[in-house]
Amino acid sequence: MQRHLIVQIFLPSFLKICTGADWCYQSQHTCATPCNGPEKWYHANKDCEGRAQSPINIVHRKTLPDERLTPFQFRKYQDSFRGLIKNNGHSVQVNVPHQPYVIGGDLETPYKVVQFHLHWGKNGGPGSEHTIDGEQYPMELHIVHMNEEYSKLEDALKDPIGVAVLGFFYEESLSANRKYDPVVRALQTIMTTGANTTLVSVSLEQLIPPQQNLTNYYRYKGSLTTPGCTESVIWTVFEKPIPLSRDQVEQLVNPTSCWPVV
């Protein structure tokens, strides 16, 4: 059982997309509408010049085992729900209408789920936001939680430890992960910015590895990975990846240039 506290944080590696908003990812140059790329995100929000920005490259040899980082307990993660899934022009986000939560993991109080979203690369190529020893995975899942004392995410973001995000990598597998079929089908219908649909009968438990495989993880204090870049996030990045077949990864990618990709 290994859980690691990250003791050195590197400058973030920024990712993604095409949008008409006032900020965008590095691939914006493929779109006609100009906007502020990662190197100018501070124009969108001054907090993006902070010194604890996410994502980071996690260098394993520079981490330390930490006995305070106990295994998480995932409550109500097994409950199925219907949630709105939306292409917001920067990512694909699913709002979670009920309140699963996590405890443990050196979190002082329970943190309840607000939403989850995905990040991926072009044509199944590298697309994770975090990297391990410089290795970038095809995709990354972020499950966003806020301290149970808050009812709004914007209020939780004002607290230095108000938000906890669980990050999971994806890896290519030989067989399809059928638990992801509802997500893959839904994404095929929301390929344009602003499009949304209902994700039916899914649970958070089915989207992540079994709990017994989630005892190894990395922990650091960081930020939101997009403007406002608020440095109020307790990050947990799990070592065990989520398997998806090559075909499933490819189905998640829209061939048009303005789908959220690296």
mmCIF file of C-alpha atoms in Angstrom:
data_model
loop_
_atom_site.group_PDB
_atom_site.id
_atom_site.type_symbol
_atom_site.label_atom_id
_atom_site.label_comp_id
_atom_site.label_asym_id
_atom_site.label_seq_id
_atom_site.Cartn_x
_atom_site.Cartn_y
_atom_site.Cartn_z
ATOM 1 C CA MET A 1 0.000 0.000 0.000
ATOM 2 C CA GLN A 2 1.662 3.202 -1.165
ATOM 3 C CA ARG A 3 0.300 6.710 -0.938
ATOM 4 C CA HIS A 4 2.640 9.541 -1.764
ATOM 5 C CA LEU A 5 2.827 13.148 -0.746
ATOM 6 C CA ILE A 6 4.313 15.205 -3.566
ATOM 7 C CA VAL A 7 7.096 17.360 -2.202
ATOM 8 C CA GLN A 8 8.105 19.222 -5.355
ATOM 9 C CA ILE A 9 5.682 20.767 -7.839
ATOM 10 C CA PHE A 10 6.663 21.631 -11.393
ATOM 11 C CA LEU A 11 5.120 24.165 -13.717
ATOM 12 C CA PRO A 12 1.894 22.868 -15.278
ATOM 13 C CA SER A 13 1.612 21.434 -18.755
ATOM 14 C CA PHE A 14 -1.478 22.979 -20.331
ATOM 15 C CA LEU A 15 -3.865 21.223 -22.696
ATOM 16 C CA LYS A 16 -6.701 21.522 -25.228
ATOM 17 C CA ILE A 17 -9.303 23.098 -27.494
ATOM 18 C CA CYS A 18 -11.083 25.432 -29.841
ATOM 19 C CA THR A 19 -13.575 27.957 -28.549
ATOM 20 C CA GLY A 20 -14.732 31.498 -29.036
ATOM 21 C CA ALA A 21 -14.288 32.283 -25.332
ATOM 22 C CA ASP A 22 -11.691 34.725 -23.973
ATOM 23 C CA TRP A 23 -9.388 31.828 -23.063
ATOM 24 C CA CYS A 24 -8.496 28.608 -24.801
ATOM 25 C CA TYR A 25 -5.993 25.768 -24.918
ATOM 26 C CA GLN A 26 -2.854 25.574 -27.030
ATOM 27 C CA SER A 27 -4.602 24.058 -30.042
ATOM 28 C CA GLN A 28 -6.602 27.277 -30.466
ATOM 29 C CA HIS A 29 -4.418 28.181 -33.433
ATOM 30 C CA THR A 30 -6.489 25.745 -35.508
ATOM 31 C CA CYS A 31 -9.609 27.903 -35.011
ATOM 32 C CA ALA A 32 -10.548 31.198 -36.612
ATOM 33 C CA THR A 33 -11.554 32.997 -33.418
ATOM 34 C CA PRO A 34 -8.612 34.392 -31.422
ATOM 35 C CA CYS A 35 -8.413 34.003 -27.658
ATOM 36 C CA ASN A 36 -5.889 33.870 -24.830
ATOM 37 C CA GLY A 37 -3.825 30.689 -24.857
ATOM 38 C CA PRO A 38 -2.338 29.130 -21.686
ATOM 39 C CA GLU A 39 0.628 31.478 -21.643
ATOM 40 C CA LYS A 40 -1.830 34.387 -21.432
ATOM 41 C CA TRP A 41 -4.462 32.904 -19.163
ATOM 42 C CA TYR A 42 -3.530 35.532 -16.581
ATOM 43 C CA HIS A 43 -5.349 37.994 -18.846
ATOM 44 C CA ALA A 44 -8.526 36.011 -18.145
ATOM 45 C CA ASN A 45 -7.747 35.677 -14.445
ATOM 46 C CA LYS A 46 -4.731 36.910 -12.496
ATOM 47 C CA ASP A 47 -4.774 33.784 -10.317
ATOM 48 C CA CYS A 48 -3.412 31.852 -13.312
ATOM 49 C CA GLU A 49 -0.009 33.382 -12.475
ATOM 50 C CA GLY A 50 -0.036 31.641 -9.080
ATOM 51 C CA ARG A 51 2.750 29.425 -7.791
ATOM 52 C CA ALA A 52 0.619 26.345 -7.011
ATOM 53 C CA GLN A 53 -0.980 25.795 -10.390
ATOM 54 C CA SER A 54 -2.283 22.498 -11.744
ATOM 55 C CA PRO A 55 -1.796 20.183 -13.563
ATOM 56 C CA ILE A 56 1.744 19.016 -12.784
ATOM 57 C CA ASN A 57 4.240 16.367 -13.766
ATOM 58 C CA ILE A 58 4.496 13.965 -10.830
ATOM 59 C CA VAL A 59 8.068 12.760 -10.367
ATOM 60 C CA HIS A 60 7.802 9.552 -8.371
ATOM 61 C CA ARG A 61 11.306 9.617 -6.882
ATOM 62 C CA LYS A 62 10.605 13.064 -5.444
ATOM 63 C CA THR A 63 7.521 11.941 -3.533
ATOM 64 C CA LEU A 64 7.412 10.714 0.064
ATOM 65 C CA PRO A 65 5.214 7.987 1.594
ATOM 66 C CA ASP A 66 2.740 9.556 4.004
ATOM 67 C CA GLU A 67 0.965 7.459 6.636
ATOM 68 C CA ARG A 68 -1.714 10.119 6.989
ATOM 69 C CA LEU A 69 -2.965 9.283 3.506
ATOM 70 C CA THR A 70 -5.334 6.495 4.465
ATOM 71 C CA PRO A 71 -7.570 4.672 1.939
ATOM 72 C CA PHE A 72 -10.662 6.557 0.828
ATOM 73 C CA GLN A 73 -14.175 5.448 1.636
ATOM 74 C CA PHE A 74 -16.585 6.064 -1.237
ATOM 75 C CA ARG A 75 -20.126 6.642 -0.011
ATOM 76 C CA LYS A 76 -23.152 6.456 -2.364
ATOM 77 C CA TYR A 77 -20.793 6.011 -5.315
ATOM 78 C CA GLN A 78 -22.738 2.847 -6.160
ATOM 79 C CA ASP A 79 -26.041 4.731 -6.527
ATOM 80 C CA SER A 80 -27.256 5.102 -10.119
ATOM 81 C CA PHE A 81 -28.412 8.490 -11.356
ATOM 82 C CA ARG A 82 -29.516 10.474 -14.409
ATOM 83 C CA GLY A 83 -27.270 13.458 -14.986
ATOM 84 C CA LEU A 84 -26.981 16.236 -17.546
ATOM 85 C CA ILE A 85 -23.877 15.778 -19.727
ATOM 86 C CA LYS A 86 -22.775 18.906 -21.588
ATOM 87 C CA ASN A 87 -20.112 19.950 -24.059
ATOM 88 C CA ASN A 88 -19.147 23.305 -22.540
ATOM 89 C CA GLY A 89 -16.549 24.104 -25.207
ATOM 90 C CA HIS A 90 -13.660 23.327 -22.871
ATOM 91 C CA SER A 91 -14.527 19.839 -21.653
ATOM 92 C CA VAL A 92 -17.405 17.422 -21.306
ATOM 93 C CA GLN A 93 -19.013 17.770 -17.890
ATOM 94 C CA VAL A 94 -21.624 15.735 -16.040
ATOM 95 C CA ASN A 95 -23.502 17.301 -13.140
ATOM 96 C CA VAL A 96 -24.244 14.787 -10.387
ATOM 97 C CA PRO A 97 -27.746 15.417 -8.981
ATOM 98 C CA HIS A 98 -27.456 13.327 -5.800
ATOM 99 C CA GLN A 99 -24.655 13.602 -3.261
ATOM 100 C CA PRO A 100 -22.071 10.822 -3.212
ATOM 101 C CA TYR A 101 -19.149 11.727 -1.012
ATOM 102 C CA VAL A 102 -15.709 10.584 0.097
ATOM 103 C CA ILE A 103 -14.127 10.413 3.518
ATOM 104 C CA GLY A 104 -10.641 9.390 4.596
ATOM 105 C CA GLY A 105 -7.533 10.098 2.583
ATOM 106 C CA ASP A 106 -6.459 12.702 5.169
ATOM 107 C CA LEU A 107 -9.474 14.848 4.328
ATOM 108 C CA GLU A 108 -10.625 16.487 7.549
ATOM 109 C CA THR A 109 -14.329 16.339 6.663
ATOM 110 C CA PRO A 110 -16.483 14.560 4.065
ATOM 111 C CA TYR A 111 -16.348 16.027 0.553
ATOM 112 C CA LYS A 112 -19.441 15.669 -1.623
ATOM 113 C CA VAL A 113 -19.464 15.247 -5.402
ATOM 114 C CA VAL A 114 -20.453 18.220 -7.560
ATOM 115 C CA GLN A 115 -19.592 17.069 -11.080
ATOM 116 C CA PHE A 116 -17.121 15.096 -13.145
ATOM 117 C CA HIS A 117 -15.493 15.855 -16.473
ATOM 118 C CA LEU A 118 -13.114 14.308 -18.993
ATOM 119 C CA HIS A 119 -9.917 15.342 -20.742
ATOM 120 C CA TRP A 120 -8.467 13.480 -23.724
ATOM 121 C CA GLY A 121 -6.110 13.733 -26.671
ATOM 122 C CA LYS A 122 -6.581 13.850 -30.412
ATOM 123 C CA ASN A 123 -7.266 10.518 -32.124
ATOM 124 C CA GLY A 124 -6.588 8.601 -28.927
ATOM 125 C CA GLY A 125 -3.165 10.154 -28.472
ATOM 126 C CA PRO A 126 -1.781 11.582 -25.218
ATOM 127 C CA GLY A 127 -4.374 13.714 -23.490
ATOM 128 C CA SER A 128 -4.181 13.434 -19.703
ATOM 129 C CA GLU A 129 -3.572 16.673 -17.840
ATOM 130 C CA HIS A 130 -1.305 15.232 -15.176
ATOM 131 C CA THR A 131 1.732 13.172 -16.124
ATOM 132 C CA ILE A 132 3.769 10.592 -14.180
ATOM 133 C CA ASP A 133 7.521 10.880 -14.719
ATOM 134 C CA GLY A 134 6.724 12.679 -17.953
ATOM 135 C CA GLU A 135 4.354 9.979 -19.224
ATOM 136 C CA GLN A 136 1.038 11.288 -20.518
ATOM 137 C CA TYR A 137 -1.934 8.934 -20.625
ATOM 138 C CA PRO A 138 -4.649 8.971 -23.332
ATOM 139 C CA MET A 139 -7.345 10.415 -21.047
ATOM 140 C CA GLU A 140 -8.034 11.675 -17.544
ATOM 141 C CA LEU A 141 -11.178 11.792 -15.413
ATOM 142 C CA HIS A 142 -11.697 14.461 -12.737
ATOM 143 C CA ILE A 143 -14.364 13.974 -10.069
ATOM 144 C CA VAL A 144 -14.891 17.328 -8.376
ATOM 145 C CA HIS A 145 -15.926 17.410 -4.702
ATOM 146 C CA MET A 146 -16.513 20.260 -2.293
ATOM 147 C CA ASN A 147 -16.380 20.383 1.492
ATOM 148 C CA GLU A 148 -19.732 19.287 2.894
ATOM 149 C CA GLU A 149 -20.262 22.600 4.684
ATOM 150 C CA TYR A 150 -20.768 24.406 1.368
ATOM 151 C CA SER A 151 -23.808 24.370 -0.901
ATOM 152 C CA LYS A 152 -22.205 26.200 -3.842
ATOM 153 C CA LEU A 153 -18.916 25.446 -5.570
ATOM 154 C CA GLU A 154 -18.090 29.146 -5.899
ATOM 155 C CA ASP A 155 -18.226 29.448 -2.113
ATOM 156 C CA ALA A 156 -16.065 26.364 -1.618
ATOM 157 C CA LEU A 157 -13.451 27.829 -3.965
ATOM 158 C CA LYS A 158 -12.961 30.724 -1.549
ATOM 159 C CA ASP A 159 -11.718 28.250 1.053
ATOM 160 C CA PRO A 160 -8.060 27.142 0.645
ATOM 161 C CA ILE A 161 -9.161 23.543 1.269
ATOM 162 C CA GLY A 162 -12.717 23.883 0.033
ATOM 163 C CA VAL A 163 -12.418 21.615 -3.023
ATOM 164 C CA ALA A 164 -11.054 18.091 -3.476
ATOM 165 C CA VAL A 165 -10.601 16.575 -6.935
ATOM 166 C CA LEU A 166 -9.979 12.893 -7.586
ATOM 167 C CA GLY A 167 -8.026 12.290 -10.784
ATOM 168 C CA PHE A 168 -7.969 8.994 -12.689
ATOM 169 C CA PHE A 169 -5.921 8.083 -15.752
ATOM 170 C CA TYR A 170 -7.187 5.908 -18.606
ATOM 171 C CA GLU A 171 -5.152 3.283 -20.418
ATOM 172 C CA GLU A 172 -5.780 1.332 -23.599
ATOM 173 C CA SER A 173 -6.957 -2.248 -23.087
ATOM 174 C CA LEU A 174 -7.552 -5.160 -25.433
ATOM 175 C CA SER A 175 -11.211 -5.512 -24.491
ATOM 176 C CA ALA A 176 -13.982 -2.931 -24.223
ATOM 177 C CA ASN A 177 -15.036 -1.584 -20.845
ATOM 178 C CA ARG A 178 -18.797 -2.043 -21.143
ATOM 179 C CA LYS A 179 -19.418 0.054 -18.050
ATOM 180 C CA TYR A 180 -18.547 3.040 -20.228
ATOM 181 C CA ASP A 181 -21.060 2.320 -22.988
ATOM 182 C CA PRO A 182 -23.586 4.931 -21.703
ATOM 183 C CA VAL A 183 -20.890 7.622 -21.679
ATOM 184 C CA VAL A 184 -19.638 6.756 -25.166
ATOM 185 C CA ARG A 185 -23.178 6.810 -26.587
ATOM 186 C CA ALA A 186 -23.988 10.127 -24.945
ATOM 187 C CA LEU A 187 -20.843 11.813 -26.238
ATOM 188 C CA GLN A 188 -21.759 10.992 -29.817
ATOM 189 C CA THR A 189 -24.766 13.314 -29.504
ATOM 190 C CA ILE A 190 -23.045 16.402 -28.048
ATOM 191 C CA MET A 191 -20.247 17.151 -30.480
ATOM 192 C CA THR A 192 -20.915 20.885 -30.683
ATOM 193 C CA THR A 193 -20.306 23.490 -28.002
ATOM 194 C CA GLY A 194 -23.357 23.976 -25.810
ATOM 195 C CA ALA A 195 -24.956 20.673 -26.755
ATOM 196 C CA ASN A 196 -26.219 18.504 -23.919
ATOM 197 C CA THR A 197 -28.145 15.332 -23.249
ATOM 198 C CA THR A 198 -29.081 13.120 -20.315
ATOM 199 C CA LEU A 199 -26.675 10.442 -19.152
ATOM 200 C CA VAL A 200 -28.956 7.620 -18.027
ATOM 201 C CA SER A 201 -28.500 5.015 -15.295
ATOM 202 C CA VAL A 202 -24.847 5.401 -14.440
ATOM 203 C CA SER A 203 -23.029 5.330 -11.136
ATOM 204 C CA LEU A 204 -19.681 6.786 -10.185
ATOM 205 C CA GLU A 205 -18.607 3.363 -8.965
ATOM 206 C CA GLN A 206 -18.883 1.881 -12.457
ATOM 207 C CA LEU A 207 -16.645 4.595 -13.918
ATOM 208 C CA ILE A 208 -13.642 4.094 -11.626
ATOM 209 C CA PRO A 209 -11.488 1.078 -10.690
ATOM 210 C CA PRO A 210 -12.660 -1.197 -7.856
ATOM 211 C CA GLN A 211 -12.060 0.321 -4.440
ATOM 212 C CA GLN A 212 -9.488 -2.329 -3.516
ATOM 213 C CA ASN A 213 -7.358 -1.029 -6.400
ATOM 214 C CA LEU A 214 -7.469 2.575 -5.190
ATOM 215 C CA THR A 215 -5.094 2.400 -2.224
ATOM 216 C CA ASN A 216 -2.133 3.899 -4.106
ATOM 217 C CA TYR A 217 -2.318 7.567 -4.965
ATOM 218 C CA TYR A 218 -0.461 10.884 -5.080
ATOM 219 C CA ARG A 219 -1.496 13.952 -3.114
ATOM 220 C CA TYR A 220 -0.652 17.634 -3.554
ATOM 221 C CA LYS A 221 -2.197 21.053 -3.051
ATOM 222 C CA GLY A 222 -2.969 22.791 -6.336
ATOM 223 C CA SER A 223 -5.542 24.662 -8.383
ATOM 224 C CA LEU A 224 -8.299 24.430 -10.923
ATOM 225 C CA THR A 225 -6.746 23.504 -14.272
ATOM 226 C CA THR A 226 -8.598 26.255 -16.170
ATOM 227 C CA PRO A 227 -9.331 29.955 -15.472
ATOM 228 C CA GLY A 228 -9.991 31.109 -12.754
ATOM 229 C CA CYS A 229 -7.068 28.805 -11.764
ATOM 230 C CA THR A 230 -8.138 29.132 -8.119
ATOM 231 C CA GLU A 231 -5.570 27.582 -5.762
ATOM 232 C CA SER A 232 -8.040 25.897 -3.422
ATOM 233 C CA VAL A 233 -7.893 22.286 -4.614
ATOM 234 C CA ILE A 234 -6.683 19.224 -2.732
ATOM 235 C CA TRP A 235 -5.578 16.946 -5.563
ATOM 236 C CA THR A 236 -5.552 13.158 -5.394
ATOM 237 C CA VAL A 237 -4.199 11.369 -8.478
ATOM 238 C CA PHE A 238 -4.618 7.589 -8.449
ATOM 239 C CA GLU A 239 -2.005 5.227 -9.839
ATOM 240 C CA LYS A 240 -4.412 2.556 -11.098
ATOM 241 C CA PRO A 241 -5.719 3.515 -14.583
ATOM 242 C CA ILE A 242 -9.192 2.898 -15.971
ATOM 243 C CA PRO A 243 -9.172 0.520 -18.981
ATOM 244 C CA LEU A 244 -10.839 1.461 -22.270
ATOM 245 C CA SER A 245 -10.468 -0.262 -25.624
ATOM 246 C CA ARG A 246 -8.876 1.564 -28.547
ATOM 247 C CA ASP A 247 -12.259 1.651 -30.263
ATOM 248 C CA GLN A 248 -13.893 3.263 -27.219
ATOM 249 C CA VAL A 249 -11.211 5.933 -27.019
ATOM 250 C CA GLU A 250 -11.607 6.702 -30.725
ATOM 251 C CA GLN A 251 -15.374 6.991 -30.363
ATOM 252 C CA LEU A 252 -14.855 9.717 -27.785
ATOM 253 C CA VAL A 253 -13.089 11.933 -30.315
ATOM 254 C CA ASN A 254 -14.975 14.135 -32.744
ATOM 255 C CA PRO A 255 -13.090 14.554 -36.040
ATOM 256 C CA THR A 256 -13.959 18.268 -36.189
ATOM 257 C CA SER A 257 -11.318 20.685 -34.904
ATOM 258 C CA CYS A 258 -13.465 22.304 -32.249
ATOM 259 C CA TRP A 259 -14.168 19.301 -30.047
ATOM 260 C CA PRO A 260 -12.374 19.426 -26.673
ATOM 261 C CA VAL A 261 -9.042 17.738 -27.401
ATOM 262 C CA VAL A 262 -5.375 18.423 -26.827
#
